[in-house]
GROMACS .gro file of C-alpha atoms in nm:
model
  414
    1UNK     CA    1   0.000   0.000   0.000
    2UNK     CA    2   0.112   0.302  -0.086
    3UNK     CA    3   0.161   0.593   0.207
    4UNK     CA    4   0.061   0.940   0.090
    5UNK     CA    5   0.326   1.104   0.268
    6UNK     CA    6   0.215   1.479   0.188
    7UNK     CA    7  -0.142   1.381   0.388
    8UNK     CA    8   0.030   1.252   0.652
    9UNK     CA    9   0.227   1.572   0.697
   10UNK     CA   10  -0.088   1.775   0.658
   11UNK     CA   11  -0.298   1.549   0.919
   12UNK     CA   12   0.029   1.642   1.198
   13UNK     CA   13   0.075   1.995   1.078
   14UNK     CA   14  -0.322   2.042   1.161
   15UNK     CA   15  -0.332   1.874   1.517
   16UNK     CA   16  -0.004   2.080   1.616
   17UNK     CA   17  -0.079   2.432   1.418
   18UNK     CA   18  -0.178   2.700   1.655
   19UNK     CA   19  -0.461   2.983   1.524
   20UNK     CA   20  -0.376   3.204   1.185
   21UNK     CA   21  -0.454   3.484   1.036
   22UNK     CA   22  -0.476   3.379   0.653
   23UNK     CA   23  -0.521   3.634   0.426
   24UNK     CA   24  -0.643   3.560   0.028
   25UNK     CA   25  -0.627   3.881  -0.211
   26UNK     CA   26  -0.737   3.902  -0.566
   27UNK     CA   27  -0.839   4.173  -0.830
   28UNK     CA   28  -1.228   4.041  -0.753
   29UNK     CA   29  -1.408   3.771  -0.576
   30UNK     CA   30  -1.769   3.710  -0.788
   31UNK     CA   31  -1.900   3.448  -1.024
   32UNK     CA   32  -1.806   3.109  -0.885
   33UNK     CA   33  -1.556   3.229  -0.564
   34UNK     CA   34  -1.824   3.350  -0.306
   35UNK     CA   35  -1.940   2.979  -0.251
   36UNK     CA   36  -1.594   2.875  -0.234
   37UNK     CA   37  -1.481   3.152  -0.014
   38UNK     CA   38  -1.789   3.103   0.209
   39UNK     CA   39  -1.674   2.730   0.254
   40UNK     CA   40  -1.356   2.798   0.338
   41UNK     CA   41  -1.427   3.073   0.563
   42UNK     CA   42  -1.652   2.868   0.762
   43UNK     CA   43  -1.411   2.565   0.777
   44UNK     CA   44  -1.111   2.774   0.879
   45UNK     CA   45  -1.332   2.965   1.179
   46UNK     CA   46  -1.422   2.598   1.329
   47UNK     CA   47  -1.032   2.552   1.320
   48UNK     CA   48  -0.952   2.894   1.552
   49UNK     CA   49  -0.855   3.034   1.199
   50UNK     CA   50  -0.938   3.379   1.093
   51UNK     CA   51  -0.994   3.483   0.692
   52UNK     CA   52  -0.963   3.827   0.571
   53UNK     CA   53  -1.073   3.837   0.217
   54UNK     CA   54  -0.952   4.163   0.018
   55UNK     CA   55  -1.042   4.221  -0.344
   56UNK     CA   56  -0.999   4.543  -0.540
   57UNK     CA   57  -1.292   4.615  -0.751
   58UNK     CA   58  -1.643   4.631  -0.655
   59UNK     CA   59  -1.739   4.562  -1.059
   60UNK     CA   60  -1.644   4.168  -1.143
   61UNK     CA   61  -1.375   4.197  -1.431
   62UNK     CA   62  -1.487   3.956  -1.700
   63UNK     CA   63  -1.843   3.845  -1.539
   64UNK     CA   64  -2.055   4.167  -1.457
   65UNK     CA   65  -2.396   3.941  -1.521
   66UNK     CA   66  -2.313   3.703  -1.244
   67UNK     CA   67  -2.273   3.906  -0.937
   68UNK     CA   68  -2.382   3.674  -0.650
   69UNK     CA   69  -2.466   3.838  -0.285
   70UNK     CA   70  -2.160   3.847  -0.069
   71UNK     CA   71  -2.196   4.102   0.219
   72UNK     CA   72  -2.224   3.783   0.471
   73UNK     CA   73  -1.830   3.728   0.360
   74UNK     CA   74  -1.693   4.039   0.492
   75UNK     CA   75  -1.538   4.080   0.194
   76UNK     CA   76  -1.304   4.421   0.221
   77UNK     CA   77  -1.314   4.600  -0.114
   78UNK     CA   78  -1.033   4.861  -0.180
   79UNK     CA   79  -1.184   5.049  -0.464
   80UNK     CA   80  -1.537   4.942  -0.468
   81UNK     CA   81  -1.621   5.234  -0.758
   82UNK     CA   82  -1.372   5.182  -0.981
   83UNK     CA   83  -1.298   4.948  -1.273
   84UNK     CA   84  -1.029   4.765  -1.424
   85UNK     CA   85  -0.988   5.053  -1.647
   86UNK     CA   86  -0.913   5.311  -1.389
   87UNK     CA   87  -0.699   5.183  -1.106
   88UNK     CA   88  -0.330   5.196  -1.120
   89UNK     CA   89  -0.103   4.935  -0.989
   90UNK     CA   90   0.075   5.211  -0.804
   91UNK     CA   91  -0.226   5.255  -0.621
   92UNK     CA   92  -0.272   4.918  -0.577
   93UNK     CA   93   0.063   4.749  -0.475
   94UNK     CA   94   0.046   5.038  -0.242
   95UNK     CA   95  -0.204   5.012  -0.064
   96UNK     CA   96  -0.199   4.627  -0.053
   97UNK     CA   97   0.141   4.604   0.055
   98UNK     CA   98  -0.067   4.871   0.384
   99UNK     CA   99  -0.324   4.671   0.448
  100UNK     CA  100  -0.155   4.360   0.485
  101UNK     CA  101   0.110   4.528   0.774
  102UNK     CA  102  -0.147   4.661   0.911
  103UNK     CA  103  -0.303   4.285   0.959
  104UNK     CA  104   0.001   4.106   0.937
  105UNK     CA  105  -0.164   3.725   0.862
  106UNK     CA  106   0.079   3.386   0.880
  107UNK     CA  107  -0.063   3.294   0.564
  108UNK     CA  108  -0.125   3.526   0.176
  109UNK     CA  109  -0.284   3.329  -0.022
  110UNK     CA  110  -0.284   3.509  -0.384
  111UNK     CA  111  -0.425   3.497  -0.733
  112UNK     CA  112  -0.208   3.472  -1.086
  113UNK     CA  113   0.084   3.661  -1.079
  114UNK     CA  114  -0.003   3.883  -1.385
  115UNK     CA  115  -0.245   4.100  -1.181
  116UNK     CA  116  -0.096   4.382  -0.939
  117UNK     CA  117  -0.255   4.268  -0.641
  118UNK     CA  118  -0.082   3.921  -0.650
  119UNK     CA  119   0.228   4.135  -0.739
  120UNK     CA  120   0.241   4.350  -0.348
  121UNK     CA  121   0.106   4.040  -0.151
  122UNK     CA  122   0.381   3.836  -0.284
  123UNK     CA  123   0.661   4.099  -0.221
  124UNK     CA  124   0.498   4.151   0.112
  125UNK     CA  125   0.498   3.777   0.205
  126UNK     CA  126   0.895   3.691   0.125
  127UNK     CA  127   1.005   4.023   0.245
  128UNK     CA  128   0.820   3.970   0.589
  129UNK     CA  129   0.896   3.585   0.599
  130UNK     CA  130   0.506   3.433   0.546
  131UNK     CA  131   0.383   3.151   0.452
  132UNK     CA  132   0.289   3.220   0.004
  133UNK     CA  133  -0.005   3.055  -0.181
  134UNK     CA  134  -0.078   3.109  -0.549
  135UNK     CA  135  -0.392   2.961  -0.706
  136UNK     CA  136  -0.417   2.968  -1.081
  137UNK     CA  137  -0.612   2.794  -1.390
  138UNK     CA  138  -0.438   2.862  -1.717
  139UNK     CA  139  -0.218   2.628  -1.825
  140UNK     CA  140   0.131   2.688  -2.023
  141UNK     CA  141  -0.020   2.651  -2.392
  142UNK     CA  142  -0.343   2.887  -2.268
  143UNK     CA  143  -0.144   3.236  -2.347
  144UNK     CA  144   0.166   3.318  -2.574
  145UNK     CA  145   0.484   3.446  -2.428
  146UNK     CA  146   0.828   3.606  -2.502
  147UNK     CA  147   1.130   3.449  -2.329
  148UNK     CA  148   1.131   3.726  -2.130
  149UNK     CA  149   0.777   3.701  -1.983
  150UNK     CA  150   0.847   3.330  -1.936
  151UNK     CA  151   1.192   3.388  -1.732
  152UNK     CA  152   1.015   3.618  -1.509
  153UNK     CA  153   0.736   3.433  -1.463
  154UNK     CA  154   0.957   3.107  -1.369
  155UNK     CA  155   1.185   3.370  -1.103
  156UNK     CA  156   0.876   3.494  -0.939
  157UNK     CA  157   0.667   3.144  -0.895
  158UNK     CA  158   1.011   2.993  -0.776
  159UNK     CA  159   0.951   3.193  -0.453
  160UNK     CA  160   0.567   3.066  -0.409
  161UNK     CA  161   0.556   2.787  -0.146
  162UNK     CA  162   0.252   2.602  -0.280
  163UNK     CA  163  -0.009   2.611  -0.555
  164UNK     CA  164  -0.386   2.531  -0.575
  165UNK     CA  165  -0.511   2.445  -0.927
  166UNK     CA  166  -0.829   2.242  -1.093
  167UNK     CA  167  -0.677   1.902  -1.133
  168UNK     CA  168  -0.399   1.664  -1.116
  169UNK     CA  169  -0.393   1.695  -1.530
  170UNK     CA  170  -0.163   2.076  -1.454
  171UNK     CA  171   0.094   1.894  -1.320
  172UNK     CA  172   0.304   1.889  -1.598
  173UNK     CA  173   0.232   2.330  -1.684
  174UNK     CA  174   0.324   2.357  -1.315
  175UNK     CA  175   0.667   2.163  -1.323
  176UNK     CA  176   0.734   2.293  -1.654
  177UNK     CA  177   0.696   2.641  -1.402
  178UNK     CA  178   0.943   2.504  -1.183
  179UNK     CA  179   0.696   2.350  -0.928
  180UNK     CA  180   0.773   1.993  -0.773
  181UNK     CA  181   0.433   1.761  -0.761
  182UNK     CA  182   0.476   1.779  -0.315
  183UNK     CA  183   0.395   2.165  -0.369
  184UNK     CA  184   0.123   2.125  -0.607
  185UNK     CA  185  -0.278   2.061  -0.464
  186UNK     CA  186  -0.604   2.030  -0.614
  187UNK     CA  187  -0.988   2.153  -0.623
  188UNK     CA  188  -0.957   2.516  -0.738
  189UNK     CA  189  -1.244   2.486  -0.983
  190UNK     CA  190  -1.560   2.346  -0.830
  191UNK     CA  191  -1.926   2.440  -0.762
  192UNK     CA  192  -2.178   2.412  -0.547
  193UNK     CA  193  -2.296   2.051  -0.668
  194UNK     CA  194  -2.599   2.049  -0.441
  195UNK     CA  195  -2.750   2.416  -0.591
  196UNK     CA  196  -2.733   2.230  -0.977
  197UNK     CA  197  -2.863   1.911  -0.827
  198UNK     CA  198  -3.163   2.065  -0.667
  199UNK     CA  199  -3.487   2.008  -0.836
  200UNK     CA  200  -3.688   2.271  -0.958
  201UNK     CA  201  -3.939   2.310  -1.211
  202UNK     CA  202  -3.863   2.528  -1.552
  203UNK     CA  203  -4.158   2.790  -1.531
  204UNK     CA  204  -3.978   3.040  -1.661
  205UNK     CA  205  -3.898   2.906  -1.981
  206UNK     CA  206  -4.237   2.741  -2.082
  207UNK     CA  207  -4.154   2.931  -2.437
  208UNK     CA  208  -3.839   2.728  -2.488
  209UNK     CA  209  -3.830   2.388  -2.709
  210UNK     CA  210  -3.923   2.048  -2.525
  211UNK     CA  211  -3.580   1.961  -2.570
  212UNK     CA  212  -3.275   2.113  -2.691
  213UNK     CA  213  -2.884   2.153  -2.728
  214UNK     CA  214  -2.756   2.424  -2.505
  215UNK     CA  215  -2.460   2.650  -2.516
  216UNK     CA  216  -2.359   2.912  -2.190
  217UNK     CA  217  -2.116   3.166  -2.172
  218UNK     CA  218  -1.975   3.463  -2.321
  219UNK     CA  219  -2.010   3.539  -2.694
  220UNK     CA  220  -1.657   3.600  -2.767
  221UNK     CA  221  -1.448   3.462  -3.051
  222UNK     CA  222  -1.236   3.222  -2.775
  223UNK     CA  223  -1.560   3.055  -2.717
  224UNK     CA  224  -1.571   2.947  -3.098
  225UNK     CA  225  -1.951   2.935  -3.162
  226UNK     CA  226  -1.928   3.052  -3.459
  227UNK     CA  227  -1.765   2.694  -3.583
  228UNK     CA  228  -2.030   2.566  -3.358
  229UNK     CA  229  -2.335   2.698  -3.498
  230UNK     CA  230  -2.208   2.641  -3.857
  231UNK     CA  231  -2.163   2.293  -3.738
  232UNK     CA  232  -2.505   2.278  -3.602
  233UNK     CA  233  -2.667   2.409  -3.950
  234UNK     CA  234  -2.503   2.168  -4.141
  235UNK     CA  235  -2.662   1.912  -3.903
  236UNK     CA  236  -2.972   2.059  -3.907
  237UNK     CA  237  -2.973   2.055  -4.314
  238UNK     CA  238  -2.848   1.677  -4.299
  239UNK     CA  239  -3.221   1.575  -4.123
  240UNK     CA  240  -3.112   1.657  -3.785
  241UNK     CA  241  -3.413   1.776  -3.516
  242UNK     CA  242  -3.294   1.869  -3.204
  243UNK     CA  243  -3.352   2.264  -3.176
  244UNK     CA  244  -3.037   2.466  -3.026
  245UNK     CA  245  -3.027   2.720  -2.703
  246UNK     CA  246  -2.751   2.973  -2.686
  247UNK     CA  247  -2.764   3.161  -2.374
  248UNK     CA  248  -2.528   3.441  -2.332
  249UNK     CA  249  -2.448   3.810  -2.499
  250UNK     CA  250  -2.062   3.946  -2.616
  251UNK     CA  251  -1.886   4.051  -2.887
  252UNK     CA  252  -1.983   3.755  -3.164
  253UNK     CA  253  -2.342   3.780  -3.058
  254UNK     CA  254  -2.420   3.977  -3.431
  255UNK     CA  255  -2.199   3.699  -3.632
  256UNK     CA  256  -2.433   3.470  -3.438
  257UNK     CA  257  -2.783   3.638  -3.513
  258UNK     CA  258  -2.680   3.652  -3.912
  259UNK     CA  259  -2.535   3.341  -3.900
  260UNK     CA  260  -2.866   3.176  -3.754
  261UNK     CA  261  -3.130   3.440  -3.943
  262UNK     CA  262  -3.418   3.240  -4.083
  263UNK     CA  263  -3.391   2.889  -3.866
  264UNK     CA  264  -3.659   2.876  -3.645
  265UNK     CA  265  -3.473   2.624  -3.432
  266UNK     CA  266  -3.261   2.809  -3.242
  267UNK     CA  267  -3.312   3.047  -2.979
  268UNK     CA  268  -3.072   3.287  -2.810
  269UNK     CA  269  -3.129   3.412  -2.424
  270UNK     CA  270  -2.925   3.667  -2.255
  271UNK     CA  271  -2.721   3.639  -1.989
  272UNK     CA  272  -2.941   3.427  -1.667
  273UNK     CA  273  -2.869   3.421  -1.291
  274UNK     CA  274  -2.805   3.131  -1.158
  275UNK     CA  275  -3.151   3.061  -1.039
  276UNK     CA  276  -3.273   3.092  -1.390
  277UNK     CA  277  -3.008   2.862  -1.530
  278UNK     CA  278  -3.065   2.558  -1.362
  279UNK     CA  279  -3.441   2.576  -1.498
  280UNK     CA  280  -3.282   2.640  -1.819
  281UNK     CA  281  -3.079   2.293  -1.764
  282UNK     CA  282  -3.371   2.097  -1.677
  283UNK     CA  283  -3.478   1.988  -2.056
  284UNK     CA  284  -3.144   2.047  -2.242
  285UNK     CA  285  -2.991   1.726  -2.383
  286UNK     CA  286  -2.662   1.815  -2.364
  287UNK     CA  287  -2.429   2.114  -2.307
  288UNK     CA  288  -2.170   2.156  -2.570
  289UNK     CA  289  -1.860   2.400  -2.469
  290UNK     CA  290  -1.644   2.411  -2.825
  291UNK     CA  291  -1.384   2.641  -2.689
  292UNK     CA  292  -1.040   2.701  -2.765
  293UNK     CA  293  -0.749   2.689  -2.515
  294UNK     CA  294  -0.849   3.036  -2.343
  295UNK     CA  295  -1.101   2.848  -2.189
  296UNK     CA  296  -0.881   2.747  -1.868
  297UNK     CA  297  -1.179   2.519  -1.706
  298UNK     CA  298  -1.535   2.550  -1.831
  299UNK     CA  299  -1.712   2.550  -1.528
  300UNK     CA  300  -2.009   2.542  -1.706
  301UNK     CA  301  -1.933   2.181  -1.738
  302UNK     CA  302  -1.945   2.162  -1.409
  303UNK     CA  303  -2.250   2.285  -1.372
  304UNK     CA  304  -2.462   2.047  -1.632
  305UNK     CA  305  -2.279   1.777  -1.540
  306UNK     CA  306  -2.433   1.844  -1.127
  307UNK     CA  307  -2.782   1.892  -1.307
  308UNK     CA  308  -2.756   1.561  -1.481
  309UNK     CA  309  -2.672   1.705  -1.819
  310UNK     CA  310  -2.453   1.510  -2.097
  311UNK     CA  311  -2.162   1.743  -2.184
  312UNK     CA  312  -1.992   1.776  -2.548
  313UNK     CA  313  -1.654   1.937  -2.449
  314UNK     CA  314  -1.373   2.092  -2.691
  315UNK     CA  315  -1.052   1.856  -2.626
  316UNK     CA  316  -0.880   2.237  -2.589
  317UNK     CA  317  -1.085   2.289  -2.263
  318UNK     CA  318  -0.905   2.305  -1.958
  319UNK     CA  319  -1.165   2.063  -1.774
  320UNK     CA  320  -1.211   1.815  -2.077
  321UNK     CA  321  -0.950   1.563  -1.964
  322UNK     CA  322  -1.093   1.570  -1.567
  323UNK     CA  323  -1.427   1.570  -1.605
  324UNK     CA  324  -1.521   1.425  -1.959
  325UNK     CA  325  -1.472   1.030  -2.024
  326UNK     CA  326  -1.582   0.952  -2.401
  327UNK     CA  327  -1.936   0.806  -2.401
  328UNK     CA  328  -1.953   0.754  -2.075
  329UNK     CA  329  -2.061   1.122  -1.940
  330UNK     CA  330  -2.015   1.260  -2.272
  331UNK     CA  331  -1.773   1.379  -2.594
  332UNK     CA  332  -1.493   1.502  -2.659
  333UNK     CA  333  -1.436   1.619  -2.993
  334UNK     CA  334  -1.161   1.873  -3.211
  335UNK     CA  335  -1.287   2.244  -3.193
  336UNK     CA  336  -1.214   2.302  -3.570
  337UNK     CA  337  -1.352   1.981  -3.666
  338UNK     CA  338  -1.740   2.051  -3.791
  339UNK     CA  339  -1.764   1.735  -3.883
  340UNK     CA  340  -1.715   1.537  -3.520
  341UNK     CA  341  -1.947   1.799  -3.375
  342UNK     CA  342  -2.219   1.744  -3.630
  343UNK     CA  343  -2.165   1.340  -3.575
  344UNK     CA  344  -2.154   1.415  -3.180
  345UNK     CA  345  -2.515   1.567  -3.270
  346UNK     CA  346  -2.639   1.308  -3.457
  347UNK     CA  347  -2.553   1.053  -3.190
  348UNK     CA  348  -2.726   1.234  -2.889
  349UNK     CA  349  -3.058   1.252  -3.154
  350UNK     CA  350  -3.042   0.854  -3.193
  351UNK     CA  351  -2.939   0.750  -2.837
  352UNK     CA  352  -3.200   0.601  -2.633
  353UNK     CA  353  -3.362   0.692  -2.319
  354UNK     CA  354  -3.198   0.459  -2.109
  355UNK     CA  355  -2.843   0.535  -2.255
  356UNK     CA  356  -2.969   0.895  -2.185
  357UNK     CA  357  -2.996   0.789  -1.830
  358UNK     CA  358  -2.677   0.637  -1.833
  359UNK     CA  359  -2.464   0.877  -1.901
  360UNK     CA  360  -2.627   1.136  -1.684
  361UNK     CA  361  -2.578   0.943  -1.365
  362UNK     CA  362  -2.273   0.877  -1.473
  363UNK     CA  363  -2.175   1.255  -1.485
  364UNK     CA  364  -2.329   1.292  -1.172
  365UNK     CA  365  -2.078   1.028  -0.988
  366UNK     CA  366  -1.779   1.184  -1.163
  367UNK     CA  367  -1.855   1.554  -1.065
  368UNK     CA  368  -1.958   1.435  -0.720
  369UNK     CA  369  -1.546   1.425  -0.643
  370UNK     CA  370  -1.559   1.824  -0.749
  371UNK     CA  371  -1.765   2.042  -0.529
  372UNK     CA  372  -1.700   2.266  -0.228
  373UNK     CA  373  -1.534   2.034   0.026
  374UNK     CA  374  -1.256   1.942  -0.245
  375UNK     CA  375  -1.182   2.343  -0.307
  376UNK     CA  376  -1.167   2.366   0.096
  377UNK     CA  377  -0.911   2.047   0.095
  378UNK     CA  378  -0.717   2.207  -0.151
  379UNK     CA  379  -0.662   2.528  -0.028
  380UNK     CA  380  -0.606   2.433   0.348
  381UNK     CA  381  -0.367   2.183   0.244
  382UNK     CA  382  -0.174   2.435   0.072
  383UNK     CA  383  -0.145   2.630   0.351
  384UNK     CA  384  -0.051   2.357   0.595
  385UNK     CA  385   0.244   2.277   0.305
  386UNK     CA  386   0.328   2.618   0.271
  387UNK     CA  387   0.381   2.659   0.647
  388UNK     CA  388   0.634   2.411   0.652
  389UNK     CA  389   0.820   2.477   0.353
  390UNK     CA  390   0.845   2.856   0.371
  391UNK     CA  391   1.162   2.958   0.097
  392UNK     CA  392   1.406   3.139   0.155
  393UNK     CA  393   1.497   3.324  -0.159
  394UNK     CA  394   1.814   3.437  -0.335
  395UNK     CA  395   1.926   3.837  -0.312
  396UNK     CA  396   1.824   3.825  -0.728
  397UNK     CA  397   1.468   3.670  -0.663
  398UNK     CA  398   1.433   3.969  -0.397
  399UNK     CA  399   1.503   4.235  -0.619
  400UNK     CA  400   1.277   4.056  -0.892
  401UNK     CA  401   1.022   4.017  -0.645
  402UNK     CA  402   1.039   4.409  -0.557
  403UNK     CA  403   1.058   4.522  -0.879
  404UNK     CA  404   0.781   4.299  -0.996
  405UNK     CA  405   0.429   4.522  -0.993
  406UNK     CA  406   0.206   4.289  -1.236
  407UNK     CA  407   0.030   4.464  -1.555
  408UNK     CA  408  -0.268   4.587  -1.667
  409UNK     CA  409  -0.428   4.565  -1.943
  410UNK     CA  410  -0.500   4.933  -2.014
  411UNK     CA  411  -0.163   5.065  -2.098
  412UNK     CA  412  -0.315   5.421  -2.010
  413UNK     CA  413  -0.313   5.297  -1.687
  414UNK     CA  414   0.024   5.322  -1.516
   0.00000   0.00000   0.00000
């Protein structure tokens, strides 16, 4: 049998560890981290542990139709009326680097690198001896970079003590980052299982098909529904009868309208809240998520595959090798390849009930390993890891670390 040492470790480091003060930063906590957060918050306080959560921007970056309510969290935001567009990083390594003397926690746990925020709570962290945590989602082939970007990037995650991602398929981005596997841990992108589970009853939507494919997300050219719908007309002119949902607004939404002008069969929705999405779920017959590699996770997929959906996931998804197994919860399929996706169709509109059935319970036993209590495991893991193995880093890696004040995306911006 073999002995996990790294649990054993984290089992003695918890029955000896006296109380913390753990501190988690990040340009903005909405969408999917609440939940999480919430979970963690409440696990840590049964422990003696205390959370301070600080974001910077009261207005999510990238998901302004999914704010969630919050205000139970205590969440401290620095500049809740700005955007991304008009806070500096001086401003905010600054007053980061303030606010976290001013609290002084055992523990920063931080966000990518990239952002500004990440940038002061690391420098604060090694140059005050704490414990560092990075959590991140994109893998190595997700973004280009310049040798330069990449040396940096390998100097300033060679002074992070541990890392929380999705799944044990980022190993190989994170060593390629310099990471060892003993530093690495697990459950960064789950949901709350039990919400998408829940039954309900779809009274909202009594306008929508009896049954239907479904897509959910941004309209953006990553997302690649343009190759999707053209894929889906082709079907649809080869006999096929399964109407198609597309839920969601963004900057391919017009491509989409002309594209689809004149078939009846397919419907688009804006943006839904949560509530409104699981009803949405209820008679979809499968969730297809044809991105390309920008798509870090797809926690979408998550989400069907908790309802009971089958999912047809783009091989260039960050969750497709985790959470899809071929015709057993679903397909996998090439994003450029029309032709799989319009078979994939094709064999959902033949299947039978009962290999309906199948495959839905079967997605519900392999997303029942991804939901809260695995993002809490994760994280407090890290921590325990981190507090142990706290580096101590070379004079270079300090000045890299103090120089180092992330970017923004507005050049205008300084």
């Amino acid at each position: 049998r073999i002995v996990n040492l790294k649990q054993i470790l984290s089992n003695y480091l918890d029955s000896n560890i006296e109380e913390m003060k753990i501190v988690i930063v990040h340009l903005d906590f909405n969408a999917y981290f609440p939940q999480r957060l919430r979970a963690l918050k409440f696990f840590l306080a049964n422990k003696g542990h205390e959370l301070f959560i600080f974001e910077m921007l009261g207005t999510p970056m990238l998901y302004s139709f999914s704010y969630v309510e919050k205000n139970d969290l205590n969440i401290e935001t620095f500049y809740p009326d700005k955007t991304y567009q008009t806070v500096s990083r001086k401003m905010i390594n600054r007053d980061v680097y303030k606010r976290l003397m001013e609290i002084n926690p055992d523990i920063v746990i931080t966000g990518t690198i990239v952002f500004p925020p990440s940038a002061a709570a690391i420098r604060w962290a090694k140059e005050n001896k704490k414990a560092l945590v990075v959590f991140e989602n994109a893998k190595v082939s997700a973004f280009p970079r310049n040798k330069i970007v990449t040396w940096v990037k390998r100097k300033i995650y060679g002074v992070v003590d541990s890392f929380v991602c999705p799944s044990s398929d980022y190993i190989e981005d994170l060593k390629y980052w310099g990471f060892s596997k003993e530093q690495i841990f697990f459950g960064l992108n789950v949901t709350n299982n039990r919400f998408w589970a829940e039954k309900c009853q779809n009274t909202d939507f009594r306008m929508l098909p009896k049954h239907y494919f479904l897509t959910v997300g941004r309209q953006v050219p990553f997302k690649n529904l343009d190759t999707f719908l053209k894929a889906y007309l082709e079907y649809k002119r080869q006999g096929g009868n399964i109407p198609l949902v597309m839920v969601g607004e963004g900057a391919s939404h017009r491509e989409l309208e002309v594209l689809s002008s004149g078939i009846s069969d397919i419907t688009f929705l804006p943006f839904q809240s949560y509530e409104k999405l699981r009803q949405i779920f209820i008679n979809a017959k499968c969730l297809f998520l044809p991105s390309f590699k920008k798509e870090t996770w797809g926690l979408i997929v998550n989400e069907a595959m908790a309802a009971g959906k089958i999912v047809a996931v783009s091989t260039e998804c960050g969750c497709a090798n985790t959470l899809v197994k071929e015709r057993v919860n679903g397909f996998l399929y090439n994003p450029l390849s029309e032709k799989e996706m319009i078979s994939i169709m094709f064999e959902i509109q033949n299947m039978s009930i009962d290999e309906i059935h199948k495959m839905q319970n079967e997605g519900r036993k392999i997303i029942s390993n991804w939901d809260l209590d695995k993002f809490v495991e994760g994280v407090y893991s890290a921590v325990l890891y981190a507090i142990s193995h706290k580096k101590k880093i070379s004079l270079l890696d300090h000045l890299l670390v103090k120089l180092w004040k992330g970017q923004m995306k507005n050049n205008s911006v300084k």
